[in-house]
mmCIF file of C-alpha atoms in Angstrom:
data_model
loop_
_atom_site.group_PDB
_atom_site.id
_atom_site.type_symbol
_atom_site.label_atom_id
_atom_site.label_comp_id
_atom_site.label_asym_id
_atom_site.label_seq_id
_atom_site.Cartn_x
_atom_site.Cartn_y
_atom_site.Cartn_z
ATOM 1 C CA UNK A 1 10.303 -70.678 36.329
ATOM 2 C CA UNK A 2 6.681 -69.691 36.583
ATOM 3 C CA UNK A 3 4.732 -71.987 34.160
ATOM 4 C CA UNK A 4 1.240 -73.324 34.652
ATOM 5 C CA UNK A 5 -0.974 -75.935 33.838
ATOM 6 C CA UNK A 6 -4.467 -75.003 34.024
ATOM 7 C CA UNK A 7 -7.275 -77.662 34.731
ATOM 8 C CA UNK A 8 -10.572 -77.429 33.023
ATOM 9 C CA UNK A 9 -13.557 -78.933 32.026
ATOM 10 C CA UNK A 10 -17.377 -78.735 32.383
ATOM 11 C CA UNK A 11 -18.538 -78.368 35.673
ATOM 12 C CA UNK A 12 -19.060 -81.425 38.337
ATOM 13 C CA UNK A 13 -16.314 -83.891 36.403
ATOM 14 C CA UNK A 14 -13.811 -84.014 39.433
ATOM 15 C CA UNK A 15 -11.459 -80.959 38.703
ATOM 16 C CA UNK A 16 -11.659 -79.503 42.263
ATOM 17 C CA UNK A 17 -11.325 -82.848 43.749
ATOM 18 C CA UNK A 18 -7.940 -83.290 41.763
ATOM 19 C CA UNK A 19 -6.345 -80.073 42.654
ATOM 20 C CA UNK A 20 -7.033 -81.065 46.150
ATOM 21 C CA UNK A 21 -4.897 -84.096 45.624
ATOM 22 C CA UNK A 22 -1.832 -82.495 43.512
ATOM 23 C CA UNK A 23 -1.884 -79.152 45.518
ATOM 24 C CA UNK A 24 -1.098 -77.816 48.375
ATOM 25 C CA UNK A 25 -4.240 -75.587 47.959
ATOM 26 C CA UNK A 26 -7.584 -76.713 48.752
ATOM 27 C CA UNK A 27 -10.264 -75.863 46.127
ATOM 28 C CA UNK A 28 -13.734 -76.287 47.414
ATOM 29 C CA UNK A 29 -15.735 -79.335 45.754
ATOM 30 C CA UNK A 30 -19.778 -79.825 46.130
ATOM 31 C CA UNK A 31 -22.382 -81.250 43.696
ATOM 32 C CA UNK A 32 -23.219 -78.201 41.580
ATOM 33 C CA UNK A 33 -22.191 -76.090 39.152
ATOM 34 C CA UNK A 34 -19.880 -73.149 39.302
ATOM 35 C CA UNK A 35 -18.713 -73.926 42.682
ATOM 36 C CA UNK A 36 -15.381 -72.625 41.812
ATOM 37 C CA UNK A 37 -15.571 -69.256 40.518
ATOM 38 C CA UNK A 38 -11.987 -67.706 41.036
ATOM 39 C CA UNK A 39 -9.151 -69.807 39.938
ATOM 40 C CA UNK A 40 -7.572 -71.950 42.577
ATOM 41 C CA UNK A 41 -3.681 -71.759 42.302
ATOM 42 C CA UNK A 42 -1.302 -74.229 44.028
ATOM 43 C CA UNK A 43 2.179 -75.458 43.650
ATOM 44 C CA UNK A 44 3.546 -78.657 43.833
ATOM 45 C CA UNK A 45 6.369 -81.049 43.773
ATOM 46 C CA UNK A 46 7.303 -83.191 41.126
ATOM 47 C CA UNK A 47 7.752 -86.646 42.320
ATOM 48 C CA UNK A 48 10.788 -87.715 41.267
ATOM 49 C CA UNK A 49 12.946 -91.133 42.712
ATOM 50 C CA UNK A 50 16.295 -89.742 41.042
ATOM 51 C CA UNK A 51 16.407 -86.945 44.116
ATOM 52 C CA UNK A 52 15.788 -89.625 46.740
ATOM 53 C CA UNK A 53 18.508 -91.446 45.702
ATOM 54 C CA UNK A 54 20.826 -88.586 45.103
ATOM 55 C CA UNK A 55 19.887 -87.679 48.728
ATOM 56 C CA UNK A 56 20.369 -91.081 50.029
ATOM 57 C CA UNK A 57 24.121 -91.150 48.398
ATOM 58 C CA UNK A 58 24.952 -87.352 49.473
ATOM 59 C CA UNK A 59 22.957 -87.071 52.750
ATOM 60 C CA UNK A 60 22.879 -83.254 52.331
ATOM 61 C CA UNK A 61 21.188 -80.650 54.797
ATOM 62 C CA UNK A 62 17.975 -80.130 52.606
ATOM 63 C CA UNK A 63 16.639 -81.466 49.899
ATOM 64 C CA UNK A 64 14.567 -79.192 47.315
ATOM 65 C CA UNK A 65 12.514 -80.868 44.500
ATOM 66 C CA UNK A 66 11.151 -79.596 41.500
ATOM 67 C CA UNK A 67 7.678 -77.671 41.270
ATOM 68 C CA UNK A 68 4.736 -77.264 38.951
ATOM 69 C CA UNK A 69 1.726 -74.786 39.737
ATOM 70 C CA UNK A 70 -1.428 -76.191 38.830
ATOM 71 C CA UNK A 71 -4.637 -73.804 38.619
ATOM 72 C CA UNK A 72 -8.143 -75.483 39.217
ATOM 73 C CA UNK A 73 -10.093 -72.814 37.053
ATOM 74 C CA UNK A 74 -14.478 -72.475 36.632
ATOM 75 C CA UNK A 75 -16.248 -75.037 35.029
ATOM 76 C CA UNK A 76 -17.031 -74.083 31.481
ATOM 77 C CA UNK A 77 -20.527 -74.848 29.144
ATOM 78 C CA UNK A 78 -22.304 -74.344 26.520
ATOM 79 C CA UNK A 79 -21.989 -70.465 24.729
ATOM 80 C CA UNK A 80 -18.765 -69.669 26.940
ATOM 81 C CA UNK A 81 -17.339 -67.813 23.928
ATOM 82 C CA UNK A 82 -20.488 -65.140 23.896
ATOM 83 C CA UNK A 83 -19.815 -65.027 27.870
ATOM 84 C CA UNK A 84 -22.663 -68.001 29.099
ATOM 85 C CA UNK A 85 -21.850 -68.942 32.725
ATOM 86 C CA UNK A 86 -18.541 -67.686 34.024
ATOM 87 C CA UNK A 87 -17.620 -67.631 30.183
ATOM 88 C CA UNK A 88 -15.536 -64.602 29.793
ATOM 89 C CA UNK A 89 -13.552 -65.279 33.081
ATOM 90 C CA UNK A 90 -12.914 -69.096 32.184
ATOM 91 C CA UNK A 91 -11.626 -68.554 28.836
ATOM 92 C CA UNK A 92 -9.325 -65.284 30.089
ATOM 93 C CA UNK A 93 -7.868 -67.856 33.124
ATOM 94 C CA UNK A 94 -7.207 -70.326 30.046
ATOM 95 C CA UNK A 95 -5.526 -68.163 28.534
ATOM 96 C CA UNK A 96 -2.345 -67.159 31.147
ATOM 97 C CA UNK A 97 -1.991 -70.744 31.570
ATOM 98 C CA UNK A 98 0.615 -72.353 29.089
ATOM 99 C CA UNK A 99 -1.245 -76.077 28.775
ATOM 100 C CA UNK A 100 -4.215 -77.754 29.722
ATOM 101 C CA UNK A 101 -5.303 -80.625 31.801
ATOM 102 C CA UNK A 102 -8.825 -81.322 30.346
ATOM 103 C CA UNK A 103 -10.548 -83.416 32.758
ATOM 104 C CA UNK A 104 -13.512 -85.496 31.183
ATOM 105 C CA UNK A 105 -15.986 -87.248 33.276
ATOM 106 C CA UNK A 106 -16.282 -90.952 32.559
ATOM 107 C CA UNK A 107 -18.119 -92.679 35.545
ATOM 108 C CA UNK A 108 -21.718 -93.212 36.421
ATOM 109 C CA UNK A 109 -23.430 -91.544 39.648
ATOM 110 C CA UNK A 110 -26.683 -90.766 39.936
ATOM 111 C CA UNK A 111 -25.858 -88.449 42.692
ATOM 112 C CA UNK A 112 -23.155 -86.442 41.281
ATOM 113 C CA UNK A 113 -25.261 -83.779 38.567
ATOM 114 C CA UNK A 114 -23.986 -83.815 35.069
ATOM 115 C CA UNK A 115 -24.925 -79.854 33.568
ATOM 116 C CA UNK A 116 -26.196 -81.582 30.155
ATOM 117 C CA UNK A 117 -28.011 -84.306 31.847
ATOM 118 C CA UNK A 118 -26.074 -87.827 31.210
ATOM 119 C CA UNK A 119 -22.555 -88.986 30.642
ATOM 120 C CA UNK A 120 -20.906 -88.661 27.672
ATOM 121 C CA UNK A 121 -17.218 -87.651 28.031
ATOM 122 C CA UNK A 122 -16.533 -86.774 24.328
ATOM 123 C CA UNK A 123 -19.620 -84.909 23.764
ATOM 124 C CA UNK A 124 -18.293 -83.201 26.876
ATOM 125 C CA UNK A 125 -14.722 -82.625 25.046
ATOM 126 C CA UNK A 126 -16.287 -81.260 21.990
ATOM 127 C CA UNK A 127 -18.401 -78.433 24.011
ATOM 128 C CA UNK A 128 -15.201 -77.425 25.462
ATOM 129 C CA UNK A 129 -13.136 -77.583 22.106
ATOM 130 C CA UNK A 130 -15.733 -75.851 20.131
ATOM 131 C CA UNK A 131 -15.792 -72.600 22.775
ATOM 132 C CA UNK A 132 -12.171 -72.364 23.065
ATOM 133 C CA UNK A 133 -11.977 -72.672 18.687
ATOM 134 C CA UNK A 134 -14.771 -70.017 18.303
ATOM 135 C CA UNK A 135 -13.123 -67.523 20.784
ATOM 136 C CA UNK A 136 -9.857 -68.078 18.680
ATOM 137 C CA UNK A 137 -11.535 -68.003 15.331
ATOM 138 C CA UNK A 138 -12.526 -64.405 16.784
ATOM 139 C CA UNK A 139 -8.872 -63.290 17.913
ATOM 140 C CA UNK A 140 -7.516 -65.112 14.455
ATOM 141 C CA UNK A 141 -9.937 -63.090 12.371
ATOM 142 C CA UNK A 142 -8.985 -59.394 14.166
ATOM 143 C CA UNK A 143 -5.558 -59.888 13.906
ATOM 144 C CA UNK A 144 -5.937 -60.906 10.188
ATOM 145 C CA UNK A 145 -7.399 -57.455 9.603
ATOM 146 C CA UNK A 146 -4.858 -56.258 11.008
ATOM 147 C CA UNK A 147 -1.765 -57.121 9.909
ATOM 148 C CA UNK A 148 -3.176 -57.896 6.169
ATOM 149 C CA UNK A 149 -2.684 -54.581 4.832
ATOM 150 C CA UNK A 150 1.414 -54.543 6.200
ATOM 151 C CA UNK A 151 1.884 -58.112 4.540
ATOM 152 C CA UNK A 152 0.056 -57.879 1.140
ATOM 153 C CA UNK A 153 0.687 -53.714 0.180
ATOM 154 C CA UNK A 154 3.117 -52.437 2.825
ATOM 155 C CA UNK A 155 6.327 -55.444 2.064
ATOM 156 C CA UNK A 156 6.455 -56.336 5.953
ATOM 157 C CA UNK A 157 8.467 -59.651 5.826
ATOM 158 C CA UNK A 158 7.518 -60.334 9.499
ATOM 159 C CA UNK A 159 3.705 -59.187 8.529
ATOM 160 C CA UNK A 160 3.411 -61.543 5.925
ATOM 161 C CA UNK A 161 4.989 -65.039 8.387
ATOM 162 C CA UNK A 162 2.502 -63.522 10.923
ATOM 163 C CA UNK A 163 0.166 -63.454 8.505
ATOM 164 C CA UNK A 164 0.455 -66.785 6.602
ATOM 165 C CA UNK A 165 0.269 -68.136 10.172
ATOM 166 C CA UNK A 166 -2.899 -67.070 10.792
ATOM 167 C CA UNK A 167 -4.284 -68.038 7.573
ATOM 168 C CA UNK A 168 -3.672 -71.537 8.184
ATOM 169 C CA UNK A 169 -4.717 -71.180 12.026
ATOM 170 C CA UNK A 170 -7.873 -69.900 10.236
ATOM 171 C CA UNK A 171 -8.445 -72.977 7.741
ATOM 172 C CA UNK A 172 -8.034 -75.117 10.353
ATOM 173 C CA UNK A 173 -10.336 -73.653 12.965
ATOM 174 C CA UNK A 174 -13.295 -72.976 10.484
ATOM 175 C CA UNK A 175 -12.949 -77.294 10.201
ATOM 176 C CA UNK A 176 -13.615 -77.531 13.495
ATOM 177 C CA UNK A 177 -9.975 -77.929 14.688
ATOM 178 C CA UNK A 178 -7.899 -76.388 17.274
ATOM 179 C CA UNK A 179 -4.568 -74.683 16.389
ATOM 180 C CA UNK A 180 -2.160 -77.002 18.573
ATOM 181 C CA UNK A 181 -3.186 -79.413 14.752
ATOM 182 C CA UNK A 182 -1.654 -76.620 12.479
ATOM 183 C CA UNK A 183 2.393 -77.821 12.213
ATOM 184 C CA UNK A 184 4.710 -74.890 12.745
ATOM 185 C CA UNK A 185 7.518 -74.874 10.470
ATOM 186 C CA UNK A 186 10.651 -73.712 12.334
ATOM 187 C CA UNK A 187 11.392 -72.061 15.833
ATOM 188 C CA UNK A 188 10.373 -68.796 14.332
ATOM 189 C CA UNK A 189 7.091 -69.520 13.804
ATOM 190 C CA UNK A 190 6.935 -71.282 17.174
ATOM 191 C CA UNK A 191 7.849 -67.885 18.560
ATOM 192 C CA UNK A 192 5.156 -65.883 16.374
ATOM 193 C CA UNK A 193 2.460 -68.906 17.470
ATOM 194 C CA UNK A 194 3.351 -68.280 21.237
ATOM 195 C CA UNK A 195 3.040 -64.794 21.521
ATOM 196 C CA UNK A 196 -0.658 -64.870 19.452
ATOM 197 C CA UNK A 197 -1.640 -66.734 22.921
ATOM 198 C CA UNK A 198 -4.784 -68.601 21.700
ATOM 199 C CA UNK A 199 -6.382 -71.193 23.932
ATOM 200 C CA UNK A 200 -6.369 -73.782 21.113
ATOM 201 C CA UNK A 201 -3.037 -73.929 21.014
ATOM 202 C CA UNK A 202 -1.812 -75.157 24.193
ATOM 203 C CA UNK A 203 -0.513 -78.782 24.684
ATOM 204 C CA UNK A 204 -3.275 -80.758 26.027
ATOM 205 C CA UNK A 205 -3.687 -83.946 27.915
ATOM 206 C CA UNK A 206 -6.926 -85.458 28.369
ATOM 207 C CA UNK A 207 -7.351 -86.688 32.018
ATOM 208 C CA UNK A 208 -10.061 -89.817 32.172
ATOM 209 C CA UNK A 209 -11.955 -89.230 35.651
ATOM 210 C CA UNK A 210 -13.317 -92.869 36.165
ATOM 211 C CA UNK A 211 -14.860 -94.792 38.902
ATOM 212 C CA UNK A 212 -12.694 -97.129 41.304
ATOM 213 C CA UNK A 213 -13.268 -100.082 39.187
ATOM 214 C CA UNK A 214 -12.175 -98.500 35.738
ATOM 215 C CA UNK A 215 -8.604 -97.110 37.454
ATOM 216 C CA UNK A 216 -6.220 -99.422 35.832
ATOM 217 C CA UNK A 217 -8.082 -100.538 32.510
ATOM 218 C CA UNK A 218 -10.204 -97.699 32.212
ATOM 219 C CA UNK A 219 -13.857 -98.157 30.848
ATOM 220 C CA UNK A 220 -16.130 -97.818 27.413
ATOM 221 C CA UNK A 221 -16.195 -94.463 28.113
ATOM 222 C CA UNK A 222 -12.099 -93.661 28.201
ATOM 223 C CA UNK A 223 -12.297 -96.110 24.996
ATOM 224 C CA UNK A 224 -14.852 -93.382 23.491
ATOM 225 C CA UNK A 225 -12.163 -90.579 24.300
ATOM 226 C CA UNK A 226 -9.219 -92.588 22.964
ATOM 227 C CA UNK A 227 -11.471 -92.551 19.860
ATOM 228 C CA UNK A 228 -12.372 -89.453 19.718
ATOM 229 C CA UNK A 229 -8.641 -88.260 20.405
ATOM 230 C CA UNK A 230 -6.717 -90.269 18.071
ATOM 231 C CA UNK A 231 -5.589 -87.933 15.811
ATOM 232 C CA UNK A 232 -4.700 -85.347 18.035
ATOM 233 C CA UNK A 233 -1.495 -86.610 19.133
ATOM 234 C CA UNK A 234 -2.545 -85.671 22.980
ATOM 235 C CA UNK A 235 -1.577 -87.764 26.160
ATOM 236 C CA UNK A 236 -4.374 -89.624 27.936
ATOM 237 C CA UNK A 237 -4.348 -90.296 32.212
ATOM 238 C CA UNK A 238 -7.052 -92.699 33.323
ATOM 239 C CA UNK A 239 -7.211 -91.766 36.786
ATOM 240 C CA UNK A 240 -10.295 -92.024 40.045
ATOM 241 C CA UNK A 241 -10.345 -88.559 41.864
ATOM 242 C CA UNK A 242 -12.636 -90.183 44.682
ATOM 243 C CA UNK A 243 -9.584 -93.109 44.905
ATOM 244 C CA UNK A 244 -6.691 -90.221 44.685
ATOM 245 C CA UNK A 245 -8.876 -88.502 47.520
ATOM 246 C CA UNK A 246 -8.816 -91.189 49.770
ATOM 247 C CA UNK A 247 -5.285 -91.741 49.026
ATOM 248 C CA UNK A 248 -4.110 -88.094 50.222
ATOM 249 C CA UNK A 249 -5.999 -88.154 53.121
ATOM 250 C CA UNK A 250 -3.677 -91.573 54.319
ATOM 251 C CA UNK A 251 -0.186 -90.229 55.822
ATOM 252 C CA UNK A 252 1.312 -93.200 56.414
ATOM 253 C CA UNK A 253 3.569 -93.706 53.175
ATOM 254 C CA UNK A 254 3.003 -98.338 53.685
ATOM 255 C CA UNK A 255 -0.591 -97.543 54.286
ATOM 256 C CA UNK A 256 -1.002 -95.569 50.658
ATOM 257 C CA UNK A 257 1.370 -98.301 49.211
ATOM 258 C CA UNK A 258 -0.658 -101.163 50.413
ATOM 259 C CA UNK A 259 -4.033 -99.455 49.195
ATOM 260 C CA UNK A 260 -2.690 -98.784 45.764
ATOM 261 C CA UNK A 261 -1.520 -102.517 45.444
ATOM 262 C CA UNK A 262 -5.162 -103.249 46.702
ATOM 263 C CA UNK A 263 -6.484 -101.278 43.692
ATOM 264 C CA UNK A 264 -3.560 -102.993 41.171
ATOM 265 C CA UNK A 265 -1.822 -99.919 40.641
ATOM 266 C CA UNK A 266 2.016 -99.026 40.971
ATOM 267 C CA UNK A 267 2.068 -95.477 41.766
ATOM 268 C CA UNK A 268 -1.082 -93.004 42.078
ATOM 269 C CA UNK A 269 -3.103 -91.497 39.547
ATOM 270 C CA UNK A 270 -1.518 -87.817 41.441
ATOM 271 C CA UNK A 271 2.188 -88.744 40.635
ATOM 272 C CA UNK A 272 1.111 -89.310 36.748
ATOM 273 C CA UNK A 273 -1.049 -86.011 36.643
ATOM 274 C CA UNK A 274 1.994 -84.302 38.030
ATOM 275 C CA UNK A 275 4.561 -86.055 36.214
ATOM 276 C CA UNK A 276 2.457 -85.530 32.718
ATOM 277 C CA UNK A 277 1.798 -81.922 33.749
ATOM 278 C CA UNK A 278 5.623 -81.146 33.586
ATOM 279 C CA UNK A 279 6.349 -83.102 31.145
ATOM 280 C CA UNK A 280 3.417 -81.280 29.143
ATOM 281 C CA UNK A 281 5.224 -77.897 29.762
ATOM 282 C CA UNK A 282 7.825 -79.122 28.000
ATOM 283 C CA UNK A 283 10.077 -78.881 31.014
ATOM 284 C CA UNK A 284 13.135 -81.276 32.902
ATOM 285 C CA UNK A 285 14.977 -81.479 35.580
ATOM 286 C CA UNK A 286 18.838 -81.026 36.352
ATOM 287 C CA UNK A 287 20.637 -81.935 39.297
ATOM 288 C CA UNK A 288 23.367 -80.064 41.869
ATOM 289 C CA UNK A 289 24.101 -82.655 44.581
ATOM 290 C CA UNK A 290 26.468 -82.185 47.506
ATOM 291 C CA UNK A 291 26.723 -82.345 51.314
ATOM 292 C CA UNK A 292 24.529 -78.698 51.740
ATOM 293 C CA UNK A 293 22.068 -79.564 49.438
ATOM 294 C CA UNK A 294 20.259 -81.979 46.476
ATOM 295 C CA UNK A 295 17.738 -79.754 44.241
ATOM 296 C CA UNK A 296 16.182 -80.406 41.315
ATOM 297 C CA UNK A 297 15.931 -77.429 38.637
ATOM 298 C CA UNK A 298 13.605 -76.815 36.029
ATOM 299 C CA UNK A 299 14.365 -75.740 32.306
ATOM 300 C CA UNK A 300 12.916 -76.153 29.535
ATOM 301 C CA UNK A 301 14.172 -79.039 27.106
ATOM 302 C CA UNK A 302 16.746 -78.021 24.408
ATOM 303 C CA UNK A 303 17.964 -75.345 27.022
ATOM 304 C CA UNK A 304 21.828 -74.941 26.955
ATOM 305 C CA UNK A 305 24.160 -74.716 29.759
ATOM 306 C CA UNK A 306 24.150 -70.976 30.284
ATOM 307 C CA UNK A 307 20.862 -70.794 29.979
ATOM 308 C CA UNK A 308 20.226 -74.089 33.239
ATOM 309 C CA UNK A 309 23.329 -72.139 35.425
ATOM 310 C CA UNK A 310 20.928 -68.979 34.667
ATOM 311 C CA UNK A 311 18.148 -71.028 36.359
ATOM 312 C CA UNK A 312 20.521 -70.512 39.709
ATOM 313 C CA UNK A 313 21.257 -67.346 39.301
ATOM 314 C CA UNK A 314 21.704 -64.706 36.557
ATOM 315 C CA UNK A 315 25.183 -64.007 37.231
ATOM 316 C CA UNK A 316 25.640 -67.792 36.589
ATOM 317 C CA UNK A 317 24.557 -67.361 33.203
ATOM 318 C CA UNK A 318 26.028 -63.447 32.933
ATOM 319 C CA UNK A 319 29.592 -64.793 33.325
ATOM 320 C CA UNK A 320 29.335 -68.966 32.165
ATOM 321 C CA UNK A 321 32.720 -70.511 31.693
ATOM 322 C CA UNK A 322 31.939 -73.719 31.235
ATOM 323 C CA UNK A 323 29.927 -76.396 33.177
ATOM 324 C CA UNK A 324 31.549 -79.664 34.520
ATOM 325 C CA UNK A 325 28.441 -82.493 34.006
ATOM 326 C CA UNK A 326 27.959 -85.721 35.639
ATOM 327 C CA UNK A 327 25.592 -88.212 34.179
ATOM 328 C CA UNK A 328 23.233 -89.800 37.049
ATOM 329 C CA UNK A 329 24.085 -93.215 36.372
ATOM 330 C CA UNK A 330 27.534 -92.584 37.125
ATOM 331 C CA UNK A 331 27.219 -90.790 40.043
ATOM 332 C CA UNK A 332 25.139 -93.309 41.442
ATOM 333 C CA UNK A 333 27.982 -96.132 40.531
ATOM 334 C CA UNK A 334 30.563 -93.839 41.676
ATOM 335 C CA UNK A 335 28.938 -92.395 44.816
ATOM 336 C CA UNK A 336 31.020 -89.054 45.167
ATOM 337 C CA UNK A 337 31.919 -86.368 42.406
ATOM 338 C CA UNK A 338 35.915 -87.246 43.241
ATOM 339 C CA UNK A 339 35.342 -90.806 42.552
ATOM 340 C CA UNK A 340 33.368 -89.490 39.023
ATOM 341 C CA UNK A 341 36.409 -87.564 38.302
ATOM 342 C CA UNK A 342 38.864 -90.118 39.243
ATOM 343 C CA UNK A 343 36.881 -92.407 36.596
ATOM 344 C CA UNK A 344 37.030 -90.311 33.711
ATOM 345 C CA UNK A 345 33.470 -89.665 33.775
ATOM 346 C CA UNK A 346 33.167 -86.039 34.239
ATOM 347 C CA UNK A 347 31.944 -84.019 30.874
ATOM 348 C CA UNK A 348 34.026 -80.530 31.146
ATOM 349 C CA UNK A 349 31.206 -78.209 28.479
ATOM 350 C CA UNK A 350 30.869 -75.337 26.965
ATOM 351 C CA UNK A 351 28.060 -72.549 25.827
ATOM 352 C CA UNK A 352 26.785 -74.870 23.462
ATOM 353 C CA UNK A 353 25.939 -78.260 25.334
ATOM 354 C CA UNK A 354 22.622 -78.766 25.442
ATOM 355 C CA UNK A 355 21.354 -80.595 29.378
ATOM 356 C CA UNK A 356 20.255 -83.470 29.423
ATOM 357 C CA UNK A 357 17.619 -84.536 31.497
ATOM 358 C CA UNK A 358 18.852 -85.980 34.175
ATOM 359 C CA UNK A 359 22.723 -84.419 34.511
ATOM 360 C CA UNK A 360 23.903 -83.281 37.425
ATOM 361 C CA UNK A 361 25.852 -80.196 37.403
ATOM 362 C CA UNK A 362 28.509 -77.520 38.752
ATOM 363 C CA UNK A 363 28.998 -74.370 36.395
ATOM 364 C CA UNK A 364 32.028 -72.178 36.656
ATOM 365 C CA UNK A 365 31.592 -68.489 36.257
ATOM 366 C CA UNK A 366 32.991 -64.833 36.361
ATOM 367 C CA UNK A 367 31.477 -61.680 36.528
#
């Protein structure tokens, strides 16, 4: 499943220095703008305990977690939307990425340049927001024209949805808000809102780059954002890019531990971003588990059975009978799928069942 999470912001607020810690790519970082110029793609592995333990229990050959790519793209400013800077190519990499990690600078440094001159983390947000809006005001507006002869003189029913749609994506944007604020009505607008691709739409979450100090509380800067962000209904991540750096560059797993302790945090700044980032997407993870092999696989949530045994392969989904599901608790009371069965506590579904995150499952097929 080939979804992306694209990070952005202005230049010189830590976004190359993150992708170095959540990918296996390594962006170049230095203190001035536009260092990165071509997007920097990498993919990664979702941290996830549930495997380990499932791997633990099974002791299988290999052991295959799940992935998210993440794409460290140009720093944007001021007048991207009319092609200022690397304009044109920042808002096009926005675009083929389906959410956004919008990384805001909220530490002091003298010696790291800011492109407007001081900090100020929601100004910063607002630049961003108001380029992406105006470029969609501009795709809004052309489709409008359009499609509003079909829906007002021609009696297109799908015209006139697409075009309602874009009315209100229209209202809302000329206020100074992005689209991702207009509610969609039912899974059929969802569908005409995803194929419009406009940048404003995408989930967002709002990632806090602070200094070591401000990792776990944060600062009067993240308190601006949270502000600033409150009714937007987006996810915040206080994290320190210089602290996550340091962190990578330790390989001995009780080493990282007893630094992040240290710094009074349970877990790294890295395994949130990457956690949030798939949970963003709108993705989870399903389970096979046995003696050959424990993998985690992606869908998307509200997928149905077929549609996670397509995930394996398309005959899977081509010829579903029915799936035989496992709940991870139980397995991990149980220990083997015989003792699960022996239990009662083995789900026999059909077509319809929708995963849950978290199941662990064998499909039956025929093709």
């Amino acid at each position: 499943m080939s979804l992306k999470c694209g990070i952005v912001g202005l230049p010189n607020v830590g976004k190359s220095t993150l992708f170095n810690c959540v990918s296996s790519g390594k962006a170049q970082s230095a203190n001035f703008p536009f260092c990165t110029i071509e997007p920097n793609l990498g993919s990664t592995n979702v941290p996830d305990k549930r495997l380990e333990v499932l791997s633990e229990i099974c002791k299988p050959q290999r052991t295959i977690p799940a992935t998210v790519d993440i794409v460290d793209i140009a720093g944007l400013v001021r007048g991207a939307s009319r092609g200022e800077g690397l304009g044109n190519q920042f808002l096009a990499n926005i675009r083929e990425c389906d959410a956004i990690l919008h990384v805001l600078r909220c530490f002091d440094d003298g010696n790291v340049v800011h492109v407007d001159g001081s900090v100020d983390p929601v100004r910063d947000k607002e630049v961003v927001d108001l380029e992406l809006q105006i470029k969609d005001l501009e795709a809004v507006n052309a489709r409008i024209a359009k499609v509003q002869k079909q829906a007002t003189t021609g009696g297109d029913k799908e015209a006139k949805k697409l075009l309602d749609l874009l009315l209100r994506y229209k209202a809302a944007l000329e206020q100074g808000k992005s689209c991702r604020s207009v509610a969609l009505l039912n899974d059929e607008e969802a569908a005409l809102a995803h194929d419009l691709f406009l940048l404003t739409s995408k989930p967002v979450m709002y990632v806090c780059n602070v200094d070591d100090a401000s990792a776990v509380n944060g600062n009067k800067y993240v308190d601006a954002v949270r502000e600033a962000v409150k009714d937007e209904h987006a996810e915040i991540l206080i994290i320190s890019a210089r602290t996550e750096s340091e962190i990578a560059e330790m390989e001995d797993y009780d080493d990282r531990q007893m630094f992040l302790e240290e710094m009074g945090l349970h877990e790294s700044g890295v395994v949130r971003l990457i956690q949030g980032a798939y949970h963003l997407l709108g993705l989870q993870t399903f389970f096979t588990a046995g003696a050959d092999e424990c993998r985690a696989w992606t869908i998307h949530v509200g997928d149905k059975a077929p549609k996670a045994a397509g995930v394996i392969h398309s005959d899977f989904e081509k010829g579903f009978i029915r799936a035989e599901v496992i709940k991870y608790d139980d397995f991990v009371q149980y220990k083997t799928e015989a003792a699960v069965r022996a239990a009662g506590k083995m789900g026999i579904e059909g077509k319809d069942y929708v995963v849950k995150d978290g199941d662990i499952m064998h499909f039956l097929f025929n093709v």
